[in-house]
JSON list of C-alpha atoms in Angstrom, two decimals:
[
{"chain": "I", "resi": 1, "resn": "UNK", "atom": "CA", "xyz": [-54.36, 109.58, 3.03]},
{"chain": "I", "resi": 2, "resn": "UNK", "atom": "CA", "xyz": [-58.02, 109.04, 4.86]},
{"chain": "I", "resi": 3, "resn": "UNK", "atom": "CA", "xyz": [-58.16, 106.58, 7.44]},
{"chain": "I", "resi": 4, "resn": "UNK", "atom": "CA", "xyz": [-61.08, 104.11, 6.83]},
{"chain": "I", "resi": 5, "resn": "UNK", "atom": "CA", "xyz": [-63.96, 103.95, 8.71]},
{"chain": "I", "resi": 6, "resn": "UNK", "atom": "CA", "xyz": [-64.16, 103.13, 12.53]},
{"chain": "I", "resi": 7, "resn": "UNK", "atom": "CA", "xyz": [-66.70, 99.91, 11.65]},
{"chain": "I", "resi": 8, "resn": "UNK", "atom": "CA", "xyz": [-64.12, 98.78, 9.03]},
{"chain": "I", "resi": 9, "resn": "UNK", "atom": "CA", "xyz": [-61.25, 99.17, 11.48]},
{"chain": "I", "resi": 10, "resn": "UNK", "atom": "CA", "xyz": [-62.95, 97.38, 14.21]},
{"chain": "I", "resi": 11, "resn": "UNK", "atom": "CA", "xyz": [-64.41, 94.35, 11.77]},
{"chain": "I", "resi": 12, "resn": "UNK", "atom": "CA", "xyz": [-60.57, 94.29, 10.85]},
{"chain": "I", "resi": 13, "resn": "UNK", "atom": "CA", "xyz": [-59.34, 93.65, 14.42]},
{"chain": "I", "resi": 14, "resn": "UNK", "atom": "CA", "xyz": [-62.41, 90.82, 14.98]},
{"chain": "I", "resi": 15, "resn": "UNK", "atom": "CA", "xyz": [-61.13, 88.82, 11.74]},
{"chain": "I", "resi": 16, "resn": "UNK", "atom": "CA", "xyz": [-57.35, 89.25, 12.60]},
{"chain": "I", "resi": 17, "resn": "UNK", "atom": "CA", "xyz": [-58.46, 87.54, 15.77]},
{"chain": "I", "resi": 18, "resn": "UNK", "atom": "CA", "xyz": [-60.63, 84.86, 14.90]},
{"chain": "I", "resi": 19, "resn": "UNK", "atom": "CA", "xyz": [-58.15, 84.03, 12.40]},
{"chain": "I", "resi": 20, "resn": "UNK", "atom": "CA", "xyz": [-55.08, 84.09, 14.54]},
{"chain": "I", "resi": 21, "resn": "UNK", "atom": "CA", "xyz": [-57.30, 81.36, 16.64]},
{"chain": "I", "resi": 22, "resn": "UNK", "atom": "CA", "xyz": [-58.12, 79.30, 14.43]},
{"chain": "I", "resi": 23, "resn": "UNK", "atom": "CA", "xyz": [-55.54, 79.18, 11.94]},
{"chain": "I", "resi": 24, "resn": "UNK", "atom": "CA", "xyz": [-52.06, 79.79, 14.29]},
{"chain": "I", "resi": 25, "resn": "UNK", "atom": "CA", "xyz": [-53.71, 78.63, 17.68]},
{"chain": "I", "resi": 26, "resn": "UNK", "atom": "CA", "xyz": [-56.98, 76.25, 18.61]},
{"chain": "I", "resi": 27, "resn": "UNK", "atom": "CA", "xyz": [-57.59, 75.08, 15.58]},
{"chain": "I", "resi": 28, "resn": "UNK", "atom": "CA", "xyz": [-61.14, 75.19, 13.75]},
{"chain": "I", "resi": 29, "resn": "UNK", "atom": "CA", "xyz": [-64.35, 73.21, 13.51]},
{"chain": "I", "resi": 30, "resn": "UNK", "atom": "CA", "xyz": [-66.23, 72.69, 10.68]},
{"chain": "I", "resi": 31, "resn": "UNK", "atom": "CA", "xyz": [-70.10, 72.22, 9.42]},
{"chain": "I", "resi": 32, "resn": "UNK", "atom": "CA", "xyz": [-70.06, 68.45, 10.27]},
{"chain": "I", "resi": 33, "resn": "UNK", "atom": "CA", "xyz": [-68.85, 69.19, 13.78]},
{"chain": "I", "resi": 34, "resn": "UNK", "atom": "CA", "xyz": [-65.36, 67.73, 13.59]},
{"chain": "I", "resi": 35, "resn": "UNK", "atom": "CA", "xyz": [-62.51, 69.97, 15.11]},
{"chain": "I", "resi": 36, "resn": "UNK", "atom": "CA", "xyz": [-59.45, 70.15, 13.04]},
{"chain": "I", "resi": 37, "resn": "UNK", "atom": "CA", "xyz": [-55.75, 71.48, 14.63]},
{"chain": "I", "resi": 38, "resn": "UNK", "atom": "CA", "xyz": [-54.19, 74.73, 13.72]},
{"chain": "I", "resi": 39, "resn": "UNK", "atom": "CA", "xyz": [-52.96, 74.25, 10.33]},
{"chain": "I", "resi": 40, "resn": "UNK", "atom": "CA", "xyz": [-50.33, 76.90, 10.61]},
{"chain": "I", "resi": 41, "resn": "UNK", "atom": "CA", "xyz": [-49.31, 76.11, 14.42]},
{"chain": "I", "resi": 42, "resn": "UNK", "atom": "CA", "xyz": [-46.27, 74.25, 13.82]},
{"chain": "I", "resi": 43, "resn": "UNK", "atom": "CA", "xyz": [-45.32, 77.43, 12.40]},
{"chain": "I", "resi": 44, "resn": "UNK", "atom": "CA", "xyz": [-45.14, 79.74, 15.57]},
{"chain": "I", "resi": 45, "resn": "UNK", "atom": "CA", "xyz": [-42.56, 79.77, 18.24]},
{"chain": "I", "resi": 46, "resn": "UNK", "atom": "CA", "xyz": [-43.73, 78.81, 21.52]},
{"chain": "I", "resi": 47, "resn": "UNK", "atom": "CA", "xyz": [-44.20, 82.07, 23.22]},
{"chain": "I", "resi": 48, "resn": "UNK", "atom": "CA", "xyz": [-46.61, 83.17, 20.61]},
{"chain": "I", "resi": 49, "resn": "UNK", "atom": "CA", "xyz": [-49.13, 80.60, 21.04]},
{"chain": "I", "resi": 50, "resn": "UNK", "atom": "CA", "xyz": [-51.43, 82.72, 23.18]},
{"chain": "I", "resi": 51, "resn": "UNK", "atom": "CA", "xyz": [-55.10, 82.96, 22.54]},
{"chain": "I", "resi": 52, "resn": "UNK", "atom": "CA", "xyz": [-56.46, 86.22, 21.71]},
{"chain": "I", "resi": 53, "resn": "UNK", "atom": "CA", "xyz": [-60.02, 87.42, 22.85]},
{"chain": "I", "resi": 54, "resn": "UNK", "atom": "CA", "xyz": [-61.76, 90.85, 22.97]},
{"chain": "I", "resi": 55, "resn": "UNK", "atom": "CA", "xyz": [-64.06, 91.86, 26.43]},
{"chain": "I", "resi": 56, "resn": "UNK", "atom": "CA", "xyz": [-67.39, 91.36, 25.53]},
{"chain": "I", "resi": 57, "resn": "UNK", "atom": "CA", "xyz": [-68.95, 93.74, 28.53]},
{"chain": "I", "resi": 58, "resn": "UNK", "atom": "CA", "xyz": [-68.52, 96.95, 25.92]},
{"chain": "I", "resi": 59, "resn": "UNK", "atom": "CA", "xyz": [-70.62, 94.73, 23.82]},
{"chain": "I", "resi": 60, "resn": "UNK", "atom": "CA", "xyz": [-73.46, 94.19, 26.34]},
{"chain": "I", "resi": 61, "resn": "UNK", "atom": "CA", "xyz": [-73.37, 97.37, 27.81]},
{"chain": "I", "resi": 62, "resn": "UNK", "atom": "CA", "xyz": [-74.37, 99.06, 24.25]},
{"chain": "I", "resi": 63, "resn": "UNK", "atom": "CA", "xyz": [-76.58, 96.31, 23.51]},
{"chain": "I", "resi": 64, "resn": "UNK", "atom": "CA", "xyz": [-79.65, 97.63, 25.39]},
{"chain": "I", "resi": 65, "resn": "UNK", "atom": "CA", "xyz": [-79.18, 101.10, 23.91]},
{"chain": "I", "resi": 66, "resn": "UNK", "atom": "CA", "xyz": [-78.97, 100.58, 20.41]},
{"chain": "I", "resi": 67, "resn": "UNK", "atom": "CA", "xyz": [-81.71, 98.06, 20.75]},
{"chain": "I", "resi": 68, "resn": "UNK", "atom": "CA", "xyz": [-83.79, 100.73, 22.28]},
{"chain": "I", "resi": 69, "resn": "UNK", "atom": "CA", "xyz": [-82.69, 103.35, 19.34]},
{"chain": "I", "resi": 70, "resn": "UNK", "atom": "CA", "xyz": [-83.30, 100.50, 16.78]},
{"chain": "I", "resi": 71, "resn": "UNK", "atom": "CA", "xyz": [-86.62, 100.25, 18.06]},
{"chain": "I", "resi": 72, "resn": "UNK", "atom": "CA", "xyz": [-87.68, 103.99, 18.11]},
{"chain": "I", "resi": 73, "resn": "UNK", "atom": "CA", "xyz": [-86.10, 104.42, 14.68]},
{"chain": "I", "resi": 74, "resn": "UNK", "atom": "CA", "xyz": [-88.38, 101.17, 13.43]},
{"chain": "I", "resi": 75, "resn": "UNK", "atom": "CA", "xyz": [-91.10, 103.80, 14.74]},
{"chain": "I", "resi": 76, "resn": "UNK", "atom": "CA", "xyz": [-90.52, 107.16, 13.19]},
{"chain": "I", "resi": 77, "resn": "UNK", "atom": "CA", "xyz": [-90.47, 105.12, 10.29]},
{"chain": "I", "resi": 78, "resn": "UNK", "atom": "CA", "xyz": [-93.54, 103.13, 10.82]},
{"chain": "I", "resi": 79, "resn": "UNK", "atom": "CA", "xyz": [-94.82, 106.81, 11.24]},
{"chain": "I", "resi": 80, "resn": "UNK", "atom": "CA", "xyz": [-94.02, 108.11, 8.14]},
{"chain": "I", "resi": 81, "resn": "UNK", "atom": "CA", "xyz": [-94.91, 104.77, 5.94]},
{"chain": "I", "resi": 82, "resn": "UNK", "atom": "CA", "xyz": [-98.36, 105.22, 7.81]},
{"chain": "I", "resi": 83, "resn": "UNK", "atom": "CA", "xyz": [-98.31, 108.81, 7.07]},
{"chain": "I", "resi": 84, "resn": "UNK", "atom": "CA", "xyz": [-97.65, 108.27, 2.87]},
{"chain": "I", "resi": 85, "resn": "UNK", "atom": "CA", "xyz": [-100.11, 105.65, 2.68]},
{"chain": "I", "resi": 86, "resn": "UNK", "atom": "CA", "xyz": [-102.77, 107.86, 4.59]},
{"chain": "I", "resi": 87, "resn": "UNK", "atom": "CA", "xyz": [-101.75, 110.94, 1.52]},
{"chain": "I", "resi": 88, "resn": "UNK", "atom": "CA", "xyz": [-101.45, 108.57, -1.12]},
{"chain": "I", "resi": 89, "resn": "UNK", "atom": "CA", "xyz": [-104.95, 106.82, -0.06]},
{"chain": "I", "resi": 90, "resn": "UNK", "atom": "CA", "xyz": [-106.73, 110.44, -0.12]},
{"chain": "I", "resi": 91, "resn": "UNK", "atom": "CA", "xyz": [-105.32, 110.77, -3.06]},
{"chain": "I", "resi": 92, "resn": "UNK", "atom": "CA", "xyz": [-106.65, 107.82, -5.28]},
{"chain": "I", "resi": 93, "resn": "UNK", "atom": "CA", "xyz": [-109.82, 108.83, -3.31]},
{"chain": "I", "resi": 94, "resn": "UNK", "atom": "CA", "xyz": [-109.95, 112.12, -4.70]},
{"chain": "I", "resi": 95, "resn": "UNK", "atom": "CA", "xyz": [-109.12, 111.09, -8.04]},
{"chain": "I", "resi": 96, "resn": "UNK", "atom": "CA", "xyz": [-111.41, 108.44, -8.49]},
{"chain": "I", "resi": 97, "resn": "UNK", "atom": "CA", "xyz": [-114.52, 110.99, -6.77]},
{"chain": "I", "resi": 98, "resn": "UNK", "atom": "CA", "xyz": [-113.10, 113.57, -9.54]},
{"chain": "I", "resi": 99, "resn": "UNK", "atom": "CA", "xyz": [-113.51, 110.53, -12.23]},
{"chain": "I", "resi": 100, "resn": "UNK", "atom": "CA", "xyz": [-117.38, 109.84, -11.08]},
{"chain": "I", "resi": 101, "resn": "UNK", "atom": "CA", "xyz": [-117.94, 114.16, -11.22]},
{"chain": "I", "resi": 102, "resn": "UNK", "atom": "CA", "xyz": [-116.68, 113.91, -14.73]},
{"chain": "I", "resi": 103, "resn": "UNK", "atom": "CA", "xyz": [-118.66, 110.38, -15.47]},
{"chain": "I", "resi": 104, "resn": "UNK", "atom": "CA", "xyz": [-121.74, 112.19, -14.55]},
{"chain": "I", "resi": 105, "resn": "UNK", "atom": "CA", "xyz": [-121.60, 115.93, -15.57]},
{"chain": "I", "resi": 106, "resn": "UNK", "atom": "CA", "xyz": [-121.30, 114.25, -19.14]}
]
């Protein structure tokens, strides 16, 4: 048995807990704006009609890194795109300056 992947794990956890708020506690609004009860409240007991939320400082404090890391990894690539098109423009240079030796050696 593998154990799946921490990203799968952790988008698990987020949609156990926005459903368990919608569906079981607050309730849900939908795309015209109009906020509809729990539809599975009346199910619960009492005691288990706590909302559930996740701390969002782990989620700025890595913000500003991987922003930063997304941003140098845009560059390396914008590197190497400018890199290949540099090659590949020396190339159809060279080919076509070979084409106009063999145009007019003939």
């Amino acid at each position: 048995f593998r154990p799946p992947p921490s990203t799968a794990v952790l988008a698990a956890i987020c949609v156990g807990i926005i459903l368990w708020n919608e569906l079981l506690v607050d309730g849900y609004t939908d795309f015209n704006e109009v906020h509809h009860d729990a539809p599975l409240a009346s199910m619960l007991p009492s005691f288990l009609t706590f909302k559930l939320t996740l701390p969002t400082d782990p989620f700025f404090l890595c913000g500003g890194p991987l922003g930063l890391l997304l941003v140098f990894r845009n560059d390396v690539s914008f590197g190497r795109y400018k890199e290949a098109f540099h090659h590949w423009e020396v190339a159809c240079s060279s080919l076509g300056n070979m084409m106009l030796m063999a145009a007019n050696s003939s």
